[in-house]
Coordinates of C-alpha atoms (C1' of nucleotides) in Angstrom, one line a residue:
Chain A
M1 CA -30.7 2.3 -14.2
N2 CA -31.7 -0.7 -12.6
S3 CA -28.6 -3.1 -11.6
E4 CA -28.9 -6.1 -13.9
I5 CA -27.4 -8.8 -11.5
T6 CA -29.1 -12.1 -11.9
I7 CA -29.0 -14.6 -8.5
K8 CA -30.1 -18.5 -8.9
R9 CA -28.7 -21.5 -6.9
S10 CA -25.3 -22.6 -7.8
D11 CA -23.9 -26.2 -7.9
C12 CA -20.8 -26.3 -6.1
L13 CA -20.3 -30.1 -7.6
Q14 CA -19.7 -28.7 -11.0
C15 CA -18.1 -26.0 -10.4
R16 CA -14.9 -25.5 -12.8
M17 CA -13.3 -23.6 -10.0
R18 CA -13.9 -26.1 -7.1
D19 CA -10.0 -26.9 -6.6
Q20 CA -9.1 -23.6 -6.7
S21 CA -11.9 -22.3 -4.1
I22 CA -11.7 -22.1 -0.4
F23 CA -13.5 -25.4 -0.9
A24 CA -10.4 -27.4 -2.3
G25 CA -9.4 -30.3 -0.4
L26 CA -12.5 -31.4 0.3
D27 CA -13.5 -34.5 -1.0
T28 CA -17.2 -34.5 -2.6
E29 CA -19.0 -36.3 0.4
E30 CA -17.8 -33.3 2.5
L31 CA -18.6 -30.7 -0.1
C32 CA -22.3 -32.1 -0.1
S33 CA -22.7 -32.0 3.6
L34 CA -21.6 -28.6 3.9
G35 CA -25.7 -27.5 4.0
M36 CA -24.4 -23.9 2.8
E37 CA -26.6 -22.2 0.3
V38 CA -23.8 -20.8 -2.7
Q39 CA -25.3 -18.5 -5.0
D40 CA -24.6 -18.2 -8.8
I41 CA -24.4 -14.4 -9.5
H42 CA -24.1 -13.0 -12.7
C43 CA -23.6 -9.2 -13.4
R44 CA -21.8 -6.8 -15.7
H45 CA -20.4 -3.7 -16.2
G46 CA -20.6 -1.1 -14.0
D47 CA -22.9 -3.3 -11.3
V48 CA -22.6 -2.8 -7.6
L49 CA -21.6 -5.9 -5.6
Y50 CA -21.9 -3.9 -2.4
R51 CA -21.0 -0.6 -1.0
M52 CA -18.3 0.6 1.5
R53 CA -19.5 1.2 5.1
E54 CA -22.4 -1.3 4.3
P55 CA -22.6 -3.9 6.8
A56 CA -21.3 -6.9 5.5
R57 CA -23.4 -9.8 4.9
Y58 CA -21.9 -11.9 2.0
A59 CA -18.7 -13.0 0.6
Y60 CA -17.7 -13.6 -2.8
T61 CA -15.6 -16.0 -5.3
L62 CA -15.1 -14.3 -8.6
R63 CA -15.1 -17.3 -10.8
N64 CA -15.0 -15.1 -13.9
G65 CA -14.5 -11.5 -15.1
A66 CA -12.9 -8.4 -13.1
V67 CA -14.2 -6.6 -10.5
K68 CA -12.6 -3.2 -8.6
L69 CA -12.5 -2.6 -5.1
V70 CA -12.9 1.2 -4.6
S71 CA -12.2 3.4 -1.6
S72 CA -13.6 6.8 -1.9
L73 CA -12.2 10.0 -0.1
E74 CA -14.1 12.9 1.3
S75 CA -12.6 15.3 -1.1
G76 CA -14.4 13.0 -4.1
Q77 CA -11.6 11.1 -4.9
E78 CA -11.1 7.3 -5.7
V79 CA -8.7 4.9 -5.1
I80 CA -8.9 1.4 -6.5
V81 CA -8.0 -1.1 -3.2
R82 CA -7.4 -4.1 -5.4
L83 CA -8.4 -5.3 -8.8
L84 CA -10.0 -8.9 -9.0
H85 CA -9.5 -11.8 -11.6
H86 CA -10.7 -15.1 -11.8
G87 CA -10.1 -17.1 -8.4
D88 CA -9.9 -14.2 -6.3
L89 CA -12.2 -14.2 -3.2
L90 CA -13.8 -10.9 -1.5
G91 CA -16.0 -9.4 0.7
F92 CA -14.6 -11.7 3.4
E93 CA -13.5 -8.3 5.5
G94 CA -17.0 -9.3 7.5
M95 CA -16.3 -12.5 8.8
Q96 CA -15.2 -10.8 12.0
G97 CA -18.7 -8.9 11.4
E98 CA -17.3 -5.6 10.1
C99 CA -18.7 -3.4 7.6
H100 CA -17.2 -3.2 4.1
R101 CA -14.0 -1.5 3.9
H102 CA -14.2 -0.8 -0.1
S103 CA -17.0 -0.7 -2.8
A104 CA -17.0 -3.8 -5.0
I105 CA -17.6 -2.6 -8.7
V106 CA -18.0 -5.0 -11.7
L107 CA -15.7 -4.1 -14.6
A108 CA -16.5 -6.7 -17.4
P109 CA -19.3 -9.6 -17.2
S110 CA -18.5 -11.5 -14.3
Q111 CA -19.8 -14.7 -12.4
L112 CA -19.6 -14.8 -9.1
C113 CA -20.4 -17.2 -6.0
R114 CA -22.0 -15.7 -3.0
L115 CA -21.6 -17.0 0.0
D116 CA -23.3 -16.2 3.5
L117 CA -20.9 -15.2 5.8
A118 CA -22.6 -16.1 8.8
E119 CA -23.0 -19.8 7.4
L120 CA -19.3 -19.6 6.1
Q121 CA -18.1 -18.4 9.6
R122 CA -19.6 -21.4 11.1
L123 CA -18.1 -23.8 8.5
S124 CA -14.5 -22.5 8.7
E125 CA -14.8 -23.5 12.5
R126 CA -15.7 -26.7 11.5
L127 CA -13.3 -27.6 8.8
P128 CA -9.5 -26.9 9.0
K129 CA -9.1 -26.8 5.3
V130 CA -11.5 -24.3 4.9
R131 CA -10.0 -22.2 7.5
E132 CA -6.2 -22.5 6.3
A133 CA -7.9 -21.6 2.7
I134 CA -8.9 -18.3 3.9
L135 CA -5.9 -17.7 6.2
Q136 CA -3.6 -18.5 3.3
R137 CA -6.0 -16.1 1.2
W138 CA -5.4 -13.3 3.6
Q139 CA -2.1 -13.5 3.5
D140 CA -1.8 -13.7 0.0
A141 CA -3.8 -10.2 -0.1
L142 CA -1.5 -8.8 2.4
Q143 CA 1.8 -9.5 0.5
K144 CA 0.4 -8.0 -2.4
S145 CA -0.7 -5.6 -0.8
E146 CA 2.7 -4.8 0.9
E147 CA 3.8 -4.9 -2.8
R148 CA 1.9 -2.1 -3.8
I149 CA 3.3 0.0 -1.0
I150 CA 6.2 -0.4 -2.8
E151 CA 5.4 0.0 -6.0
L152 CA 3.8 3.7 -5.1
G153 CA 6.6 4.4 -2.4
A154 CA 9.6 3.6 -4.7
K155 CA 8.5 3.9 -8.5
R156 CA 8.0 7.0 -11.1
A157 CA 4.8 6.3 -13.2
E158 CA 6.6 4.8 -15.7
A159 CA 7.6 2.1 -14.0
R160 CA 4.6 1.7 -12.0
L161 CA 2.4 1.1 -15.3
A162 CA 5.0 -1.1 -17.0
T163 CA 4.6 -3.6 -13.4
F164 CA 1.1 -3.2 -13.5
L165 CA 0.7 -4.1 -17.5
L166 CA 2.7 -7.1 -16.8
Q167 CA 1.0 -8.1 -13.4
W168 CA -2.3 -8.2 -15.0
A169 CA -0.9 -10.2 -18.2
Q170 CA 0.4 -12.5 -15.7
R171 CA -3.3 -13.6 -14.7
Y172 CA -4.3 -14.6 -18.0
P173 CA -0.9 -16.7 -18.7
Q174 CA -1.9 -18.7 -22.0
L175 CA -3.7 -15.5 -23.6
R176 CA -1.8 -13.4 -26.0
S177 CA -4.3 -11.2 -26.3
L178 CA -6.0 -9.8 -23.0
P179 CA -9.3 -8.8 -22.0
F180 CA -8.8 -4.9 -20.4
P181 CA -11.8 -3.5 -19.1
L182 CA -10.0 -0.6 -17.7
T183 CA -10.2 3.0 -18.5
R184 CA -7.0 5.2 -18.1
T185 CA -8.8 6.7 -15.0
D186 CA -9.1 3.7 -13.6
I187 CA -5.8 2.8 -13.9
A188 CA -4.9 6.3 -12.7
A189 CA -6.7 5.4 -9.7
F190 CA -4.9 2.2 -9.2
L191 CA -1.7 3.5 -9.5
G192 CA -1.8 6.8 -7.9
L193 CA -1.6 8.7 -11.2
S194 CA -3.6 11.7 -13.0
T195 CA -6.0 10.4 -16.2
E196 CA -3.5 12.4 -18.2
H197 CA -0.8 11.3 -17.1
V198 CA -1.9 7.4 -17.4
S199 CA -2.9 8.5 -21.0
R200 CA 0.4 9.7 -22.3
I201 CA 2.5 6.9 -20.7
M202 CA -0.1 4.7 -22.6
A203 CA 0.4 6.5 -25.8
D204 CA 4.1 6.0 -25.4
F205 CA 4.2 2.8 -24.9
K206 CA 2.2 2.0 -27.7
R207 CA 4.3 4.3 -29.7
Q208 CA 7.4 2.3 -29.0
A209 CA 5.4 -0.7 -29.6
L210 CA 5.6 -2.1 -26.4
I211 CA 1.7 -3.0 -26.4
Q212 CA -0.9 -2.7 -28.6
E213 CA -4.8 -2.3 -27.9
Q214 CA -7.8 -2.5 -29.5
G215 CA -11.5 -3.1 -28.4
G216 CA -10.7 -3.6 -24.8
Q217 CA -8.4 -6.4 -25.4
L218 CA -4.5 -5.5 -24.6
E219 CA -1.7 -7.1 -25.9
I220 CA 2.0 -7.4 -24.5
L221 CA 4.4 -7.4 -27.6
K222 CA 7.6 -6.5 -25.4
P223 CA 7.1 -7.9 -21.9
Q224 CA 11.4 -8.1 -21.6
S225 CA 11.1 -4.3 -22.1
L226 CA 8.1 -3.4 -20.0
A227 CA 10.5 -5.3 -17.1
H228 CA 13.2 -3.2 -17.8
I229 CA 11.6 -0.2 -17.4
A230 CA 9.7 -1.5 -14.6
G231 CA 13.0 -1.7 -12.9
M232 CA 12.3 -5.8 -12.3
P233 CA 14.7 -7.9 -10.5
D234 CA 15.6 -10.7 -13.3
E235 CA 13.4 -13.6 -11.6
H236 CA 10.5 -11.7 -11.7
K237 CA 10.7 -10.9 -15.4
P238 CA 8.0 -13.1 -17.9
D239 CA 9.8 -14.8 -21.1
Chain B
M1 CA 29.9 -4.1 15.1
N2 CA 28.6 -6.6 17.0
S3 CA 24.7 -7.3 17.9
E4 CA 23.7 -6.3 21.1
I5 CA 20.7 -8.9 21.0
T6 CA 20.5 -10.9 24.6
I7 CA 18.2 -13.8 24.8
K8 CA 16.8 -15.2 27.9
R9 CA 14.0 -17.0 28.8
S10 CA 11.0 -15.6 29.6
D11 CA 7.9 -15.9 31.6
C12 CA 4.3 -15.6 29.9
L13 CA 2.4 -15.3 33.2
Q14 CA 4.4 -12.5 34.5
C15 CA 4.0 -10.4 31.0
R16 CA 2.5 -7.3 31.3
M17 CA 1.2 -7.5 27.7
R18 CA -0.2 -10.8 28.2
D19 CA -4.0 -9.5 27.8
Q20 CA -2.7 -7.9 24.6
S21 CA -0.7 -10.7 23.1
I22 CA -2.3 -13.6 20.9
F23 CA -2.4 -15.6 24.1
A24 CA -4.9 -13.3 25.6
G25 CA -8.0 -15.2 26.3
L26 CA -6.4 -18.1 27.5
D27 CA -6.6 -18.9 31.3
T28 CA -3.3 -19.3 33.9
E29 CA -3.6 -23.2 33.5
E30 CA -3.8 -23.0 29.9
L31 CA -1.0 -20.7 29.3
C32 CA 1.3 -23.0 31.5
S33 CA 0.6 -26.1 29.8
L34 CA 1.4 -24.7 26.4
G35 CA 4.7 -26.1 26.7
M36 CA 6.1 -23.2 25.0
E37 CA 9.6 -21.7 25.2
V38 CA 8.9 -18.3 24.9
Q39 CA 12.4 -16.0 24.8
D40 CA 12.8 -12.8 26.1
I41 CA 14.7 -10.4 23.9
H42 CA 16.7 -7.1 24.6
C43 CA 18.0 -5.2 21.8
R44 CA 18.6 -1.8 20.6
H45 CA 19.0 0.7 17.9
G46 CA 20.6 -0.8 14.5
D47 CA 20.2 -4.4 15.5
V48 CA 18.5 -6.9 13.2
L49 CA 16.0 -9.6 14.0
Y50 CA 15.7 -11.1 10.9
R51 CA 16.5 -10.0 7.0
M52 CA 14.4 -10.4 3.8
R53 CA 14.9 -13.7 2.1
E54 CA 15.9 -15.3 5.0
P55 CA 14.2 -18.7 6.0
A56 CA 11.8 -17.6 8.9
R57 CA 12.0 -19.2 12.2
Y58 CA 10.8 -17.2 14.6
A59 CA 7.8 -14.6 15.3
Y60 CA 8.1 -11.8 17.4
T61 CA 5.7 -9.6 19.7
L62 CA 7.4 -6.0 20.3
R63 CA 7.1 -5.6 24.0
N64 CA 8.1 -2.3 23.9
G65 CA 10.1 0.0 21.7
A66 CA 9.7 0.4 17.9
V67 CA 10.9 -1.8 14.9
K68 CA 10.7 -1.1 11.1
L69 CA 10.3 -3.7 8.4
V70 CA 12.3 -2.6 5.6
S71 CA 12.3 -4.1 1.9
S72 CA 15.2 -3.2 -0.1
L73 CA 15.2 -2.9 -4.2
E74 CA 17.7 -3.5 -6.5
S75 CA 18.8 -0.1 -7.3
G76 CA 19.7 0.0 -3.8
Q77 CA 16.8 2.3 -2.8
E78 CA 15.0 1.2 0.5
V79 CA 11.2 1.0 1.4
I80 CA 9.8 0.8 5.2
V81 CA 6.8 -1.4 4.6
R82 CA 5.9 -1.1 8.3
L83 CA 6.5 0.3 11.6
L84 CA 5.8 -1.5 14.7
H85 CA 5.0 -0.5 18.1
H86 CA 4.2 -1.9 21.6
G87 CA 2.2 -4.9 20.9
D88 CA 2.5 -5.4 17.3
L89 CA 3.4 -8.5 16.1
L90 CA 6.1 -9.7 13.3
G91 CA 7.5 -12.2 11.8
F92 CA 4.4 -14.3 11.5
E93 CA 4.8 -14.2 7.6
G94 CA 6.7 -17.5 8.2
M95 CA 3.7 -19.3 9.9
Q96 CA 3.0 -20.7 6.0
G97 CA 6.6 -21.8 6.1
E98 CA 7.8 -19.3 3.9
C99 CA 11.0 -16.7 3.8
H100 CA 11.0 -13.2 5.2
R101 CA 9.7 -10.8 3.3
H102 CA 11.4 -8.4 5.1
S103 CA 14.3 -6.9 7.4
A104 CA 12.8 -6.2 10.6
I105 CA 15.2 -3.6 12.1
V106 CA 15.5 -2.0 15.8
L107 CA 14.8 2.1 15.9
A108 CA 14.8 2.5 19.5
P109 CA 15.8 0.3 22.5
S110 CA 13.1 -2.8 22.6
Q111 CA 11.9 -6.2 24.2
L112 CA 10.6 -8.5 22.4
C113 CA 9.2 -12.2 22.8
R114 CA 10.2 -15.0 20.3
L115 CA 8.6 -17.7 19.8
D116 CA 9.3 -20.5 17.6
L117 CA 7.2 -20.7 14.2
A118 CA 6.9 -24.4 14.3
E119 CA 6.0 -24.6 17.5
L120 CA 3.2 -21.7 17.3
Q121 CA 1.8 -23.3 14.2
R122 CA 1.3 -26.8 16.5
L123 CA -0.7 -24.4 19.3
S124 CA -2.5 -22.4 16.9
E125 CA -4.3 -25.9 15.3
R126 CA -5.2 -26.7 18.7
L127 CA -6.0 -23.5 20.6
P128 CA -9.0 -21.6 18.8
K129 CA -8.5 -18.5 20.8
V130 CA -4.5 -18.4 19.4
R131 CA -5.7 -18.9 15.7
E132 CA -8.3 -16.3 15.7
A133 CA -5.9 -13.4 17.4
I134 CA -3.5 -14.7 15.1
L135 CA -6.2 -14.1 12.3
Q136 CA -7.4 -11.1 14.0
R137 CA -3.5 -9.6 13.4
W138 CA -3.6 -10.8 9.8
Q139 CA -6.5 -8.9 9.2
D140 CA -5.4 -5.6 11.2
A141 CA -2.3 -5.5 9.0
L142 CA -4.6 -5.8 6.0
Q143 CA -6.5 -3.2 6.7
K144 CA -3.2 -0.7 7.7
S145 CA -1.8 -1.4 4.4
E146 CA -4.7 -1.1 2.3
E147 CA -5.1 2.5 4.4
R148 CA -1.4 3.2 3.5
I149 CA -1.8 2.4 -0.2
I150 CA -4.8 5.4 0.1
E151 CA -2.5 7.6 1.4
L152 CA 0.0 6.6 -1.0
G153 CA -2.2 6.7 -3.8
A154 CA -4.2 9.6 -3.3
K155 CA -2.3 12.3 -0.6
R156 CA 0.1 14.8 -1.5
A157 CA 3.2 15.2 0.7
E158 CA 2.3 17.4 3.5
A159 CA -1.1 15.8 3.9
R160 CA 0.8 11.9 4.2
L161 CA 3.5 13.3 6.9
A162 CA 0.6 15.0 8.8
T163 CA -1.2 11.5 8.4
F164 CA 1.8 10.0 9.9
L165 CA 2.7 12.0 12.7
L166 CA -1.0 12.1 14.0
Q167 CA -0.8 8.2 13.7
W168 CA 2.5 8.0 15.3
A169 CA 0.9 9.8 18.2
Q170 CA -2.1 7.5 18.6
R171 CA 0.3 5.2 19.5
Y172 CA 1.1 6.8 22.3
P173 CA -2.0 7.8 24.0
Q174 CA -1.7 9.3 27.4
L175 CA 1.8 11.0 26.6
R176 CA 2.2 14.5 25.6
S177 CA 5.7 14.2 24.6
L178 CA 6.4 10.6 22.5
P179 CA 9.1 8.9 21.9
F180 CA 10.3 9.4 18.0
P181 CA 13.1 7.8 17.2
L182 CA 13.0 8.0 13.5
T183 CA 15.5 9.8 11.2
R184 CA 13.9 12.3 8.1
T185 CA 15.5 9.2 5.8
D186 CA 13.1 6.6 7.9
I187 CA 10.1 8.9 7.3
A188 CA 10.9 9.5 4.0
A189 CA 11.1 6.0 3.4
F190 CA 8.0 5.2 5.2
L191 CA 6.2 7.8 3.0
G192 CA 7.7 7.3 -0.4
L193 CA 9.5 11.0 -0.4
S194 CA 13.1 12.1 -0.7
T195 CA 14.7 12.9 2.5
E196 CA 15.1 16.7 1.7
H197 CA 11.4 16.8 1.3
V198 CA 10.6 15.4 4.7
S199 CA 13.3 17.8 6.1
R200 CA 11.5 20.4 4.8
I201 CA 8.1 19.8 5.8
M202 CA 8.8 19.2 9.4
A203 CA 10.9 22.1 9.6
D204 CA 7.8 24.1 8.2
F205 CA 5.8 22.3 10.6
K206 CA 7.7 23.6 13.4
R207 CA 8.0 27.2 12.3
Q208 CA 4.2 27.0 12.4
A209 CA 4.2 25.6 15.9
L210 CA 2.6 22.6 14.9
I211 CA 4.8 20.3 16.6
Q212 CA 7.8 20.4 18.5
E213 CA 11.1 18.4 18.7
Q214 CA 13.8 17.8 21.2
G215 CA 16.2 14.6 21.9
G216 CA 14.3 12.2 19.9
Q217 CA 11.0 13.1 21.3
L218 CA 8.3 14.7 19.3
E219 CA 5.0 16.8 20.6
I220 CA 2.2 17.6 19.0
L221 CA 1.1 20.7 19.7
K222 CA -2.2 21.4 17.6
P223 CA -3.2 18.2 16.2
Q224 CA -6.7 19.8 14.6
S225 CA -4.3 21.7 12.5
L226 CA -2.7 18.6 11.9
A227 CA -6.0 16.8 11.1
H228 CA -7.1 19.7 8.7
I229 CA -3.7 19.3 6.6
A230 CA -4.2 15.2 6.6
G231 CA -7.6 15.7 5.2
M232 CA -8.9 13.6 7.6
P233 CA -12.7 13.4 8.0
D234 CA -14.3 14.2 11.3
E235 CA -14.6 10.8 12.8
H236 CA -10.9 10.0 12.7
K237 CA -9.7 13.5 13.9
P238 CA -7.7 13.9 17.2
D239 CA -8.7 15.9 20.2
Chain C
dA1 C1' 35.1 21.1 26.2
dG2 C1' 37.1 19.7 21.7
dT3 C1' 36.1 16.8 17.7
dC4 C1' 33.9 14.1 14.6
dA5 C1' 30.4 11.7 11.9
dA6 C1' 25.6 11.8 11.2
dA7 C1' 21.8 13.7 10.9
dA8 C1' 19.1 18.0 9.4
dT9 C1' 18.3 22.3 6.9
dT10 C1' 18.4 25.2 3.5
dG11 C1' 18.9 26.9 -1.5
dA12 C1' 19.7 26.7 -6.6
dT13 C1' 17.9 24.0 -10.1
dT14 C1' 15.8 20.0 -12.8
dT15 C1' 12.4 16.5 -13.2
dT16 C1' 8.3 14.9 -12.4
dT17 C1' 3.8 15.2 -12.4
dC18 C1' -0.8 17.8 -12.4
dT19 C1' -3.9 20.9 -13.9
dC20 C1' -7.0 23.3 -17.4
dA21 C1' -8.4 23.1 -22.1
dA22 C1' -9.1 22.0 -26.7
dT23 C1' -9.8 18.3 -29.6
dG24 C1' -9.8 13.8 -31.7
dC25 C1' -12.0 9.1 -31.7
dC26 C1' -15.4 5.5 -31.6
dG27 C1' -19.0 3.3 -30.6
dC28 C1' -24.0 3.9 -29.9
dT29 C1' -28.7 5.5 -31.3
dC30 C1' -32.2 7.1 -33.9
Chain D
dG1 C1' -25.3 8.5 -41.9
dA2 C1' -25.6 12.2 -38.4
dG3 C1' -25.4 13.1 -33.9
dC4 C1' -24.1 12.2 -29.5
dG5 C1' -21.3 11.2 -25.2
dG6 C1' -18.2 8.4 -23.1
dC7 C1' -13.0 8.0 -23.7
dA8 C1' -8.4 9.2 -25.3
dT9 C1' -5.0 12.0 -26.5
dT10 C1' -2.6 16.6 -26.5
dG11 C1' -0.5 20.8 -25.3
dA12 C1' 0.8 24.6 -22.5
dG13 C1' 1.7 26.4 -18.3
dA14 C1' 2.0 25.6 -13.0
dA15 C1' 3.0 23.1 -8.6
dA16 C1' 4.7 19.2 -6.8
dA17 C1' 8.4 16.8 -5.7
dA18 C1' 13.1 15.0 -6.5
dT19 C1' 18.4 16.2 -7.0
dC20 C1' 22.7 18.3 -6.4
dA21 C1' 25.2 21.0 -3.3
dA22 C1' 26.9 23.5 0.6
dT23 C1' 25.8 24.3 5.6
dT24 C1' 24.6 23.6 10.2
dT25 C1' 23.3 21.2 13.6
dT26 C1' 23.3 17.8 16.6
dG27 C1' 24.8 14.0 19.7
dA28 C1' 28.2 10.9 20.9
dC29 C1' 32.7 10.2 22.4
dT30 C1' 37.1 11.5 23.9

DNA sequence: AGTCAAAATTGATTTTTCTCAATGCCGCTC
DNA sequence: GAGCGGCATTGAGAAAAATCAATTTTGACT
């Protein structure tokens, strides 16, 4: 099957996400003077943005949709290293001229901006604001990554899943019903569990009316209860 | 019990680790002109360099010894988020003016350089080389952190422990007998296992003569076999 | 050498999670 | 609307890991 990825020239000035991007803080004039070719990419479920071990040419900003970063082991087993939502960056590990450390696979219809890494490198040397924005993203990624180590190391399956659902919901703050394009196998690959185990716990949560699902949409009915199962400190609990 | 930490002024010019530090690449003149107060810290088992949630004032370079970064959950459970060896950096999460995300606890007699974060911040704005060195460290930390997610998510206890022992050994390349100041509980907190389970597997490894232990020293007798248990791809296997 | 406390080991048992296998459900195409 | 394929669900049994409860070993200090 052919990839359905379409590419065209993007206009950063019109971008809805401009103030959340790594170019936030630049005024219109600076933005125009970047001379940077930014491509607008549209793709859908199953499309592959890049593959693990490929030399990295581009970095991406996810404007809309969802993407998983997957690492495949020799055993054939796959682990989801990160899940990305609107506003997240991917492919930046190539900034030091390295290969991609994961494969990037699209989960839901998505729009991304594609940036040439070499150009971005030059840009970040020239513009402190861009550089800081990128450093900040690195830092956030490390923090989240360490939080996941704690989840995986310290919590049991139920708690991990509850945490995961709440964190997913946090990315769609004003929505009652959330887009949820993950299969049980995806969730399992993210949480370090078997597909069946995830399915059982999800079914349990549904029977307890903590959550509700239909047609790729998820609704969190009792965030408090989930937070309790997740073993969260009060400060991080949802309303 | 009082902390046994001693602090004095450090002389960077004489430092053995100068070319591996974040000041590597600076010539002697540049180094002298930094005007940076660097403190030389000596401490030993059990000393606390900083605590989780404390506002961050200093960053550290570990010149010698070993340090664990610990995150404590409300349950009282502790997870070791990172283990640090000679050459590693710690406390840099404070560069964006945040609090420490872990507690830093000394495992073995250690020497560190302590840098004022505010000064370091200014320095990195002025010197591209320092800035790049720090970014590189962030990147390395993220990569290692993601590798641990994969370990925790995909491997069983035996394999995790085997990987861990081999990676520990990699930090002391030319030594047959390695310093190994971790308790079974420490290893368990790093690998997301119970103390007893770690103890059993370590005892197994010893019975199979894969490793040997005495007085805080560890010897890897059969790296190949461990690598096999670890499920490593050939490229990463030790000799 | 003797004492003590912390750490490691071991065993028995329970809980958690995985694996394998079967079945049910839903959305698609023809 | 029948048939198909990918997911989800469920059950049963096996394996992995945790927990609880003793001991034993070790190392530090006297």
